[in-house]
PDB file of C-alpha atoms in Angstrom:
ATOM      1  CA  MET A   7      -0.022  -0.139  -0.014  1.00 76.00           C
ATOM      2  CA  LYS A   8       1.502   3.395  -1.113  1.00 84.00           C
ATOM      3  CA  THR A   9       0.287   6.926   0.306  1.00 85.00           C
ATOM      4  CA  SER A  10      -1.999   8.389  -2.753  1.00 87.00           C
ATOM      5  CA  PRO A  11      -0.097  12.378  -3.352  1.00 89.00           C
ATOM      6  CA  VAL A  12      -3.382  13.575  -2.521  1.00 89.00           C
ATOM      7  CA  ALA A  13      -3.674  12.428   0.801  1.00 93.00           C
ATOM      8  CA  GLY A  14       0.203  13.007   1.677  1.00 94.00           C
ATOM      9  CA  VAL A  15      -0.018  16.986   0.322  1.00 95.00           C
ATOM     10  CA  ALA A  16      -3.222  17.119   2.554  1.00 94.00           C
ATOM     11  CA  ARG A  17      -1.285  15.302   5.632  1.00 95.00           C
ATOM     12  CA  GLU A  18       1.487  17.909   4.748  1.00 96.00           C
ATOM     13  CA  LEU A  19      -1.122  21.000   4.859  1.00 97.00           C
ATOM     14  CA  GLY A  20      -3.242  19.511   7.963  1.00 96.00           C
ATOM     15  CA  LEU A  21      -5.985  19.690   5.984  1.00 93.00           C
ATOM     16  CA  THR A  22      -9.255  16.957   7.119  1.00 91.00           C
ATOM     17  CA  LEU A  23      -8.520  13.606   5.476  1.00 92.00           C
ATOM     18  CA  LEU A  24     -11.454  10.560   5.066  1.00 91.00           C
ATOM     19  CA  GLN A  25     -10.228   7.698   3.347  1.00 89.00           C
ATOM     20  CA  PRO A  26     -13.589   5.354   3.709  1.00 87.00           C
ATOM     21  CA  GLU A  27     -13.605   1.707   2.238  1.00 83.00           C
ATOM     22  CA  SER A  28     -17.021   2.454   1.062  1.00 82.00           C
ATOM     23  CA  LEU A  29     -19.564   5.198   0.767  1.00 85.00           C
ATOM     24  CA  LYS A  30     -22.487   3.602   1.354  1.00 76.00           C
ATOM     25  CA  LYS A  31     -21.005   1.928   4.845  1.00 71.00           C
ATOM     26  CA  GLY A  32     -20.102   3.259   8.047  1.00 67.00           C
ATOM     27  CA  GLY A  33     -19.513   6.872   9.403  1.00 82.00           C
ATOM     28  CA  ALA A  34     -18.765   8.608   5.790  1.00 87.00           C
ATOM     29  CA  VAL A  35     -22.628  10.002   5.000  1.00 90.00           C
ATOM     30  CA  ASP A  36     -22.029  11.712   8.659  1.00 91.00           C
ATOM     31  CA  GLU A  37     -18.548  12.533   8.595  1.00 91.00           C
ATOM     32  CA  LEU A  38     -19.333  14.509   4.882  1.00 92.00           C
ATOM     33  CA  LYS A  39     -22.202  16.085   6.620  1.00 93.00           C
ATOM     34  CA  GLU A  40     -19.952  17.263   8.922  1.00 93.00           C
ATOM     35  CA  LEU A  41     -17.818  19.612   6.657  1.00 93.00           C
ATOM     36  CA  ASP A  42     -20.752  21.359   6.048  1.00 95.00           C
ATOM     37  CA  ALA A  43     -19.690  21.493   2.532  1.00 95.00           C
ATOM     38  CA  ASP A  44     -20.619  24.617  -0.069  1.00 94.00           C
ATOM     39  CA  VAL A  45     -19.306  22.090  -2.466  1.00 96.00           C
ATOM     40  CA  PHE A  46     -17.638  18.717  -3.078  1.00 96.00           C
ATOM     41  CA  VAL A  47     -15.204  17.767  -6.100  1.00 96.00           C
ATOM     42  CA  VAL A  48     -14.980  14.746  -7.290  1.00 95.00           C
ATOM     43  CA  ALA A  49     -12.154  13.703  -9.667  1.00 93.00           C
ATOM     44  CA  ALA A  50     -10.036   9.938 -10.716  1.00 88.00           C
ATOM     45  CA  TYR A  51     -12.478   8.375  -7.689  1.00 87.00           C
ATOM     46  CA  GLY A  52     -13.661   4.880  -8.124  1.00 77.00           C
ATOM     47  CA  GLN A  53     -16.545   4.455  -6.765  1.00 80.00           C
ATOM     48  CA  ILE A  54     -20.359   5.493  -7.238  1.00 84.00           C
ATOM     49  CA  ILE A  55     -21.558   8.187  -5.317  1.00 90.00           C
ATOM     50  CA  PRO A  56     -24.677   7.425  -3.942  1.00 90.00           C
ATOM     51  CA  LYS A  57     -27.209  10.319  -3.946  1.00 92.00           C
ATOM     52  CA  VAL A  58     -27.301  11.010   0.176  1.00 92.00           C
ATOM     53  CA  ILE A  59     -24.024  11.777  -0.167  1.00 93.00           C
ATOM     54  CA  LEU A  60     -24.652  14.285  -3.959  1.00 95.00           C
ATOM     55  CA  ASP A  61     -27.747  16.085  -1.645  1.00 95.00           C
ATOM     56  CA  ILE A  62     -24.829  17.106   1.276  1.00 95.00           C
ATOM     57  CA  PRO A  63     -22.776  20.279  -0.297  1.00 96.00           C
ATOM     58  CA  LYS A  64     -25.595  23.280  -0.350  1.00 94.00           C
ATOM     59  CA  ARG A  65     -24.150  24.259  -4.410  1.00 93.00           C
ATOM     60  CA  GLY A  66     -23.945  20.716  -5.153  1.00 94.00           C
ATOM     61  CA  ALA A  67     -20.882  18.562  -6.520  1.00 96.00           C
ATOM     62  CA  LEU A  68     -18.863  18.724  -9.605  1.00 97.00           C
ATOM     63  CA  ASN A  69     -16.704  16.162 -11.490  1.00 97.00           C
ATOM     64  CA  LEU A  70     -13.246  16.752 -13.607  1.00 97.00           C
ATOM     65  CA  HIS A  71     -13.793  14.115 -16.095  1.00 97.00           C
ATOM     66  CA  GLY A  72     -11.244  13.581 -18.748  1.00 97.00           C
ATOM     67  CA  SER A  73     -13.360  13.736 -22.378  1.00 98.00           C
ATOM     68  CA  LEU A  74     -15.160  15.950 -24.164  1.00 98.00           C
ATOM     69  CA  LEU A  75     -18.302  15.323 -22.865  1.00 98.00           C
ATOM     70  CA  PRO A  76     -20.494  13.723 -23.626  1.00 98.00           C
ATOM     71  CA  LYS A  77     -18.350  12.015 -26.080  1.00 98.00           C
ATOM     72  CA  HIS A  78     -16.631   8.854 -23.654  1.00 98.00           C
ATOM     73  CA  ARG A  79     -18.595   8.291 -20.531  1.00 97.00           C
ATOM     74  CA  GLY A  80     -17.615   5.862 -17.917  1.00 95.00           C
ATOM     75  CA  ALA A  81     -14.329   4.376 -16.723  1.00 94.00           C
ATOM     76  CA  SER A  82     -12.044   4.174 -19.690  1.00 96.00           C
ATOM     77  CA  PRO A  83     -12.080   7.434 -21.176  1.00 97.00           C
ATOM     78  CA  ILE A  84      -8.004   8.525 -21.643  1.00 98.00           C
ATOM     79  CA  GLN A  85      -7.177   5.125 -22.908  1.00 98.00           C
ATOM     80  CA  THR A  86     -10.322   5.242 -25.533  1.00 98.00           C
ATOM     81  CA  ALA A  87      -9.572   8.417 -26.813  1.00 98.00           C
ATOM     82  CA  ILE A  88      -6.430   7.132 -28.200  1.00 98.00           C
ATOM     83  CA  LEU A  89      -7.562   3.835 -29.456  1.00 97.00           C
ATOM     84  CA  GLU A  90      -9.734   5.594 -31.343  1.00 97.00           C
ATOM     85  CA  GLY A  91      -7.267   6.972 -32.900  1.00 97.00           C
ATOM     86  CA  ASP A  92      -9.030  10.714 -31.709  1.00 98.00           C
ATOM     87  CA  GLY A  93      -6.392  13.508 -32.497  1.00 98.00           C
ATOM     88  CA  ALA A  94      -8.073  15.555 -29.393  1.00 98.00           C
ATOM     89  CA  THR A  95      -9.782  14.737 -26.588  1.00 98.00           C
ATOM     90  CA  GLY A  96      -9.876  17.693 -23.074  1.00 98.00           C
ATOM     91  CA  VAL A  97     -11.666  18.154 -19.523  1.00 98.00           C
ATOM     92  CA  THR A  98     -15.137  19.009 -18.806  1.00 98.00           C
ATOM     93  CA  LEU A  99     -16.254  20.287 -15.334  1.00 98.00           C
ATOM     94  CA  MET A 100     -20.045  19.329 -15.202  1.00 97.00           C
ATOM     95  CA  VAL A 101     -22.331  19.213 -11.972  1.00 97.00           C
ATOM     96  CA  MET A 102     -22.871  15.404 -10.910  1.00 96.00           C
ATOM     97  CA  ASP A 103     -26.241  13.442 -10.828  1.00 94.00           C
ATOM     98  CA  GLU A 104     -26.919   9.835 -10.126  1.00 91.00           C
ATOM     99  CA  LYS A 105     -26.557   8.508 -13.452  1.00 92.00           C
ATOM    100  CA  MET A 106     -22.950   7.820 -14.734  1.00 92.00           C
ATOM    101  CA  ASP A 107     -21.189  11.076 -16.735  1.00 95.00           C
ATOM    102  CA  HIS A 108     -24.977  12.515 -16.890  1.00 95.00           C
ATOM    103  CA  GLY A 109     -25.650  15.086 -15.287  1.00 96.00           C
ATOM    104  CA  PRO A 110     -25.259  19.414 -16.576  1.00 97.00           C
ATOM    105  CA  LEU A 111     -22.156  20.377 -18.581  1.00 98.00           C
ATOM    106  CA  LEU A 112     -20.305  23.932 -17.416  1.00 98.00           C
ATOM    107  CA  SER A 113     -16.970  24.315 -19.164  1.00 97.00           C
ATOM    108  CA  LYS A 114     -14.331  22.047 -21.071  1.00 97.00           C
ATOM    109  CA  LEU A 115     -11.023  22.431 -21.728  1.00 97.00           C
ATOM    110  CA  VAL A 116      -9.757  20.876 -25.381  1.00 98.00           C
ATOM    111  CA  VAL A 117      -5.736  18.936 -25.408  1.00 98.00           C
ATOM    112  CA  GLU A 118      -4.503  17.845 -28.168  1.00 98.00           C
ATOM    113  CA  ILE A 119      -3.389  14.310 -28.679  1.00 98.00           C
ATOM    114  CA  ASP A 120      -0.011  13.367 -30.035  1.00 98.00           C
ATOM    115  CA  PRO A 121       0.560  10.834 -32.643  1.00 95.00           C
ATOM    116  CA  GLU A 122       3.369   9.517 -29.651  1.00 96.00           C
ATOM    117  CA  ASP A 123       1.049  10.303 -26.890  1.00 98.00           C
ATOM    118  CA  ASP A 124       0.615   7.157 -24.754  1.00 98.00           C
ATOM    119  CA  TYR A 125      -2.113   6.623 -21.165  1.00 98.00           C
ATOM    120  CA  PRO A 126       0.552   8.336 -19.229  1.00 98.00           C
ATOM    121  CA  SER A 127       2.164  11.074 -21.119  1.00 98.00           C
ATOM    122  CA  LEU A 128      -1.841  12.161 -21.838  1.00 98.00           C
ATOM    123  CA  LEU A 129      -3.075  11.340 -18.345  1.00 98.00           C
ATOM    124  CA  ASP A 130      -0.346  14.440 -17.291  1.00 97.00           C
ATOM    125  CA  LYS A 131      -1.715  17.010 -19.925  1.00 98.00           C
ATOM    126  CA  LEU A 132      -5.488  16.051 -19.235  1.00 98.00           C
ATOM    127  CA  ALA A 133      -4.365  16.241 -15.617  1.00 96.00           C
ATOM    128  CA  ASP A 134      -3.034  19.953 -15.904  1.00 97.00           C
ATOM    129  CA  SER A 135      -5.717  20.732 -17.733  1.00 97.00           C
ATOM    130  CA  ALA A 136      -7.650  20.183 -14.567  1.00 97.00           C
ATOM    131  CA  ALA A 137      -6.160  21.618 -12.699  1.00 96.00           C
ATOM    132  CA  GLN A 138      -6.023  24.663 -14.543  1.00 96.00           C
ATOM    133  CA  LEU A 139     -10.010  24.360 -15.267  1.00 97.00           C
ATOM    134  CA  ILE A 140     -11.232  24.367 -11.151  1.00 96.00           C
ATOM    135  CA  VAL A 141      -8.544  27.645 -10.219  1.00 95.00           C
ATOM    136  CA  GLU A 142     -10.363  29.117 -12.823  1.00 94.00           C
ATOM    137  CA  ASP A 143     -14.170  27.995 -12.486  1.00 97.00           C
ATOM    138  CA  LEU A 144     -14.722  26.986  -9.528  1.00 96.00           C
ATOM    139  CA  LEU A 145     -15.403  30.232  -7.419  1.00 92.00           C
ATOM    140  CA  LYS A 146     -17.106  31.231 -10.435  1.00 95.00           C
ATOM    141  CA  PHE A 147     -19.925  28.808 -10.132  1.00 95.00           C
ATOM    142  CA  ILE A 148     -19.974  29.479  -6.624  1.00 91.00           C
ATOM    143  CA  ALA A 149     -20.876  33.109  -7.049  1.00 91.00           C
ATOM    144  CA  GLY A 150     -23.354  31.646  -9.224  1.00 91.00           C
ATOM    145  CA  GLU A 151     -21.549  32.872 -12.636  1.00 94.00           C
ATOM    146  CA  LEU A 152     -21.004  29.445 -15.093  1.00 94.00           C
ATOM    147  CA  GLU A 153     -24.551  27.934 -16.059  1.00 93.00           C
ATOM    148  CA  ALA A 154     -25.109  24.852 -16.433  1.00 95.00           C
ATOM    149  CA  HIS A 155     -26.066  23.516 -19.820  1.00 96.00           C
ATOM    150  CA  GLU A 156     -27.631  19.568 -20.191  1.00 97.00           C
ATOM    151  CA  GLN A 157     -25.735  17.494 -22.236  1.00 97.00           C
ATOM    152  CA  ASP A 158     -26.445  15.445 -25.376  1.00 97.00           C
ATOM    153  CA  HIS A 159     -27.557  12.513 -24.300  1.00 97.00           C
ATOM    154  CA  ASP A 160     -28.445  11.581 -27.835  1.00 97.00           C
ATOM    155  CA  SER A 161     -24.719  11.722 -29.201  1.00 97.00           C
ATOM    156  CA  ALA A 162     -23.254  10.096 -25.708  1.00 97.00           C
ATOM    157  CA  THR A 163     -20.394   7.678 -26.370  1.00 98.00           C
ATOM    158  CA  TYR A 164     -19.736   5.599 -23.280  1.00 97.00           C
ATOM    159  CA  THR A 165     -16.349   3.730 -22.547  1.00 97.00           C
ATOM    160  CA  LYS A 166     -15.982   0.104 -20.619  1.00 95.00           C
ATOM    161  CA  ILE A 167     -13.872  -0.935 -17.155  1.00 95.00           C
ATOM    162  CA  LEU A 168     -10.659  -2.313 -19.020  1.00 96.00           C
ATOM    163  CA  LYS A 169      -9.649  -6.288 -18.563  1.00 96.00           C
ATOM    164  CA  LYS A 170      -6.133  -7.845 -18.972  1.00 95.00           C
ATOM    165  CA  LYS A 171      -7.531 -10.049 -21.854  1.00 96.00           C
ATOM    166  CA  ASP A 172      -8.164  -6.686 -23.439  1.00 96.00           C
ATOM    167  CA  GLY A 173      -4.026  -6.541 -23.829  1.00 96.00           C
ATOM    168  CA  LEU A 174      -4.466  -9.760 -26.035  1.00 96.00           C
ATOM    169  CA  ILE A 175      -3.235  -9.332 -29.882  1.00 95.00           C
ATOM    170  CA  ASP A 176      -4.795 -10.938 -32.082  1.00 94.00           C
ATOM    171  CA  TRP A 177      -2.445 -10.624 -35.804  1.00 95.00           C
ATOM    172  CA  THR A 178      -5.704 -11.487 -37.768  1.00 94.00           C
ATOM    173  CA  ALA A 179      -8.460  -8.986 -35.905  1.00 93.00           C
ATOM    174  CA  GLU A 180      -7.175  -5.963 -36.726  1.00 92.00           C
ATOM    175  CA  GLY A 181      -4.489  -3.463 -39.021  1.00 94.00           C
ATOM    176  CA  ALA A 182      -1.169  -2.340 -37.285  1.00 95.00           C
ATOM    177  CA  GLU A 183      -1.862   0.588 -36.588  1.00 96.00           C
ATOM    178  CA  SER A 184      -5.408  -0.276 -34.202  1.00 96.00           C
ATOM    179  CA  MET A 185      -2.798  -2.007 -32.266  1.00 97.00           C
ATOM    180  CA  GLU A 186      -0.157   0.673 -32.238  1.00 97.00           C
ATOM    181  CA  ARG A 187      -2.677   2.643 -30.660  1.00 98.00           C
ATOM    182  CA  ARG A 188      -3.887  -0.419 -28.103  1.00 97.00           C
ATOM    183  CA  VAL A 189      -0.130  -0.304 -26.997  1.00 98.00           C
ATOM    184  CA  ARG A 190       0.243   3.756 -26.275  1.00 98.00           C
ATOM    185  CA  ALA A 191      -3.310   3.389 -24.673  1.00 98.00           C
ATOM    186  CA  PHE A 192      -3.176   0.320 -22.412  1.00 98.00           C
ATOM    187  CA  THR A 193       0.781   1.595 -21.116  1.00 97.00           C
ATOM    188  CA  PRO A 194       0.764   0.521 -18.218  1.00 96.00           C
ATOM    189  CA  TRP A 195      -2.061  -1.260 -17.794  1.00 96.00           C
ATOM    190  CA  PRO A 196      -3.823  -3.910 -19.079  1.00 97.00           C
ATOM    191  CA  GLY A 197      -0.531  -3.470 -21.231  1.00 97.00           C
ATOM    192  CA  THR A 198      -0.413  -5.103 -24.533  1.00 98.00           C
ATOM    193  CA  CYS A 199       1.119  -8.934 -25.007  1.00 97.00           C
ATOM    194  CA  THR A 200       1.336 -12.020 -27.360  1.00 96.00           C
ATOM    195  CA  THR A 201       2.900 -15.500 -27.659  1.00 95.00           C
ATOM    196  CA  LEU A 202       5.397 -16.706 -30.117  1.00 93.00           C
ATOM    197  CA  ALA A 203       6.360 -19.967 -31.437  1.00 89.00           C
ATOM    198  CA  ARG A 204       9.972 -21.019 -30.529  1.00 87.00           C
ATOM    199  CA  LYS A 205      11.681 -24.589 -31.110  1.00 83.00           C
ATOM    200  CA  ASP A 206      11.477 -25.489 -27.304  1.00 82.00           C
ATOM    201  CA  GLY A 207       7.576 -24.423 -26.780  1.00 87.00           C
ATOM    202  CA  GLU A 208       6.091 -20.636 -26.640  1.00 92.00           C
ATOM    203  CA  LEU A 209       6.918 -17.911 -25.570  1.00 94.00           C
ATOM    204  CA  ARG A 210       4.429 -14.731 -23.905  1.00 96.00           C
ATOM    205  CA  LEU A 211       6.014 -11.424 -25.118  1.00 97.00           C
ATOM    206  CA  LYS A 212       4.808  -8.103 -23.913  1.00 98.00           C
ATOM    207  CA  ILE A 213       4.809  -4.896 -26.517  1.00 98.00           C
ATOM    208  CA  LEU A 214       6.222  -2.414 -24.996  1.00 98.00           C
ATOM    209  CA  TRP A 215       6.617   0.285 -27.075  1.00 98.00           C
ATOM    210  CA  ALA A 216       5.710  -0.188 -31.422  1.00 98.00           C
ATOM    211  CA  GLU A 217       5.305   1.102 -34.978  1.00 97.00           C
ATOM    212  CA  ALA A 218       3.232   0.584 -37.466  1.00 96.00           C
ATOM    213  CA  VAL A 219       4.884  -0.288 -40.926  1.00 91.00           C
ATOM    214  CA  SER A 220       2.386   0.088 -43.509  1.00 81.00           C
ATOM    215  CA  LYS A 221       3.252  -2.757 -45.684  1.00 75.00           C
ATOM    216  CA  PRO A 222       5.338  -6.391 -44.441  1.00 70.00           C
ATOM    217  CA  GLU A 223       7.482  -8.194 -46.744  1.00 69.00           C
ATOM    218  CA  GLN A 224       5.247  -9.652 -49.554  1.00 73.00           C
ATOM    219  CA  GLY A 225       3.870 -12.837 -48.876  1.00 76.00           C
ATOM    220  CA  MET A 226       4.454 -12.683 -45.349  1.00 87.00           C
ATOM    221  CA  LYS A 227       1.146 -14.121 -43.452  1.00 91.00           C
ATOM    222  CA  PRO A 228      -0.813 -12.491 -40.075  1.00 93.00           C
ATOM    223  CA  GLY A 229       1.632 -13.418 -37.157  1.00 92.00           C
ATOM    224  CA  GLN A 230       4.560 -14.394 -39.525  1.00 92.00           C
ATOM    225  CA  ILE A 231       8.142 -12.164 -38.212  1.00 93.00           C
ATOM    226  CA  ALA A 232      11.184 -10.761 -40.389  1.00 92.00           C
ATOM    227  CA  VAL A 233      13.674  -8.507 -39.334  1.00 93.00           C
ATOM    228  CA  SER A 234      13.183  -4.255 -40.449  1.00 92.00           C
ATOM    229  CA  LYS A 235      16.565  -3.203 -42.366  1.00 91.00           C
ATOM    230  CA  ASP A 236      17.412  -1.777 -38.249  1.00 93.00           C
ATOM    231  CA  GLY A 237      16.979  -4.978 -36.670  1.00 94.00           C
ATOM    232  CA  PHE A 238      13.920  -5.472 -35.279  1.00 96.00           C
ATOM    233  CA  PRO A 239      11.321  -7.455 -35.261  1.00 95.00           C
ATOM    234  CA  ILE A 240       8.361  -7.226 -37.792  1.00 95.00           C
ATOM    235  CA  ILE A 241       5.476  -9.045 -37.374  1.00 95.00           C
ATOM    236  CA  ALA A 242       2.912  -9.023 -40.122  1.00 94.00           C
ATOM    237  CA  ALA A 243      -0.736  -7.996 -39.393  1.00 94.00           C
ATOM    238  CA  GLU A 244      -3.850  -8.263 -40.568  1.00 92.00           C
ATOM    239  CA  ARG A 245      -2.836  -4.721 -42.749  1.00 92.00           C
ATOM    240  CA  GLY A 246       0.148  -3.897 -42.803  1.00 93.00           C
ATOM    241  CA  ALA A 247       2.990  -4.731 -39.683  1.00 94.00           C
ATOM    242  CA  LEU A 248       4.087  -3.946 -36.077  1.00 96.00           C
ATOM    243  CA  LYS A 249       8.251  -2.808 -35.505  1.00 97.00           C
ATOM    244  CA  LEU A 250       8.345  -3.847 -32.191  1.00 98.00           C
ATOM    245  CA  LEU A 251      11.053  -1.061 -30.486  1.00 98.00           C
ATOM    246  CA  GLU A 252      10.863  -2.036 -26.683  1.00 98.00           C
ATOM    247  CA  VAL A 253       9.422  -5.459 -25.418  1.00 98.00           C
ATOM    248  CA  GLN A 254       9.598  -7.915 -21.974  1.00 98.00           C
ATOM    249  CA  PRO A 255       9.548 -11.763 -22.458  1.00 97.00           C
ATOM    250  CA  ASP A 256       7.964 -13.699 -19.945  1.00 93.00           C
ATOM    251  CA  GLY A 257      10.456 -13.329 -16.791  1.00 92.00           C
ATOM    252  CA  ARG A 258      12.846 -11.517 -18.323  1.00 96.00           C
ATOM    253  CA  ARG A 259      13.444  -7.513 -18.189  1.00 97.00           C
ATOM    254  CA  PRO A 260      12.715  -4.654 -20.530  1.00 98.00           C
ATOM    255  CA  MET A 261      14.299  -4.855 -23.600  1.00 98.00           C
ATOM    256  CA  SER A 262      14.807  -3.547 -26.752  1.00 98.00           C
ATOM    257  CA  GLY A 263      13.136  -5.287 -29.828  1.00 97.00           C
ATOM    258  CA  ASP A 264      17.126  -5.844 -31.971  1.00 96.00           C
ATOM    259  CA  ALA A 265      18.216  -7.278 -28.466  1.00 97.00           C
ATOM    260  CA  PHE A 266      15.252  -8.936 -27.667  1.00 97.00           C
ATOM    261  CA  LEU A 267      16.672 -11.319 -31.340  1.00 95.00           C
ATOM    262  CA  ARG A 268      19.664 -11.739 -30.403  1.00 95.00           C
ATOM    263  CA  GLY A 269      18.532 -13.827 -27.995  1.00 94.00           C
ATOM    264  CA  TYR A 270      15.382 -15.165 -29.267  1.00 94.00           C
ATOM    265  CA  PRO A 271      16.997 -16.322 -32.695  1.00 91.00           C
ATOM    266  CA  ASP A 272      14.581 -19.007 -32.606  1.00 89.00           C
ATOM    267  CA  ILE A 273      11.098 -17.280 -33.412  1.00 89.00           C
ATOM    268  CA  LEU A 274      12.009 -16.455 -36.331  1.00 83.00           C
ATOM    269  CA  ALA A 275      12.704 -20.492 -37.784  1.00 65.00           C
TER     270      ALA A 275
END
């Protein structure tokens, strides 16, 4: 167990810190009522917040969501924006209701997604934007200077809770560009991996960084491996091929793709 940065700063500043295991049990509701809060601000919180808590603050509860709502509601908006190849995403400040990412909108900040962005780098960008947005607009909201407007619910899209199996690569099912986005979106969790055939069995391989190649070598079928001119493994996909720049064989440390080939030459047999 590690102390979160938020908890660490709260302790340093002498702020009240509550860390209930559940918002439905124990004294969490009574503790929050004792704060006599004007507004609650929720960010990256993994539990559904019941109405009895949303009704506590005088001016309501606000949420900072990592997408431009109503697009990408739900648990994995940052990963989904990368997966779908969005050119931009952002942060939305909204008034919470009982439904998931459903409440009225207050303000937004747009964040560009660079071609090399992975989940950690995009998360950092969105965190900085969220901090800027709440500093600028929280007092405006309390003063009644921000007008909330209903979302266009008909255009809402939804994301899902990611599972380990989502990182499994099927070389026959999608193109290399989609696979490259999957690697970036699923760093560090759930990660992306594949299984390669060897003379003495199979090797499970995590793909840590990769680059889509428009054309595999002539005659290559999905899942077949070749070597690039600069010595990196290239695996043919349903469309194009994926160049493996950094990998981690099962039970080993991360390594560059060319070092992997030198250590496991039999995968080319």
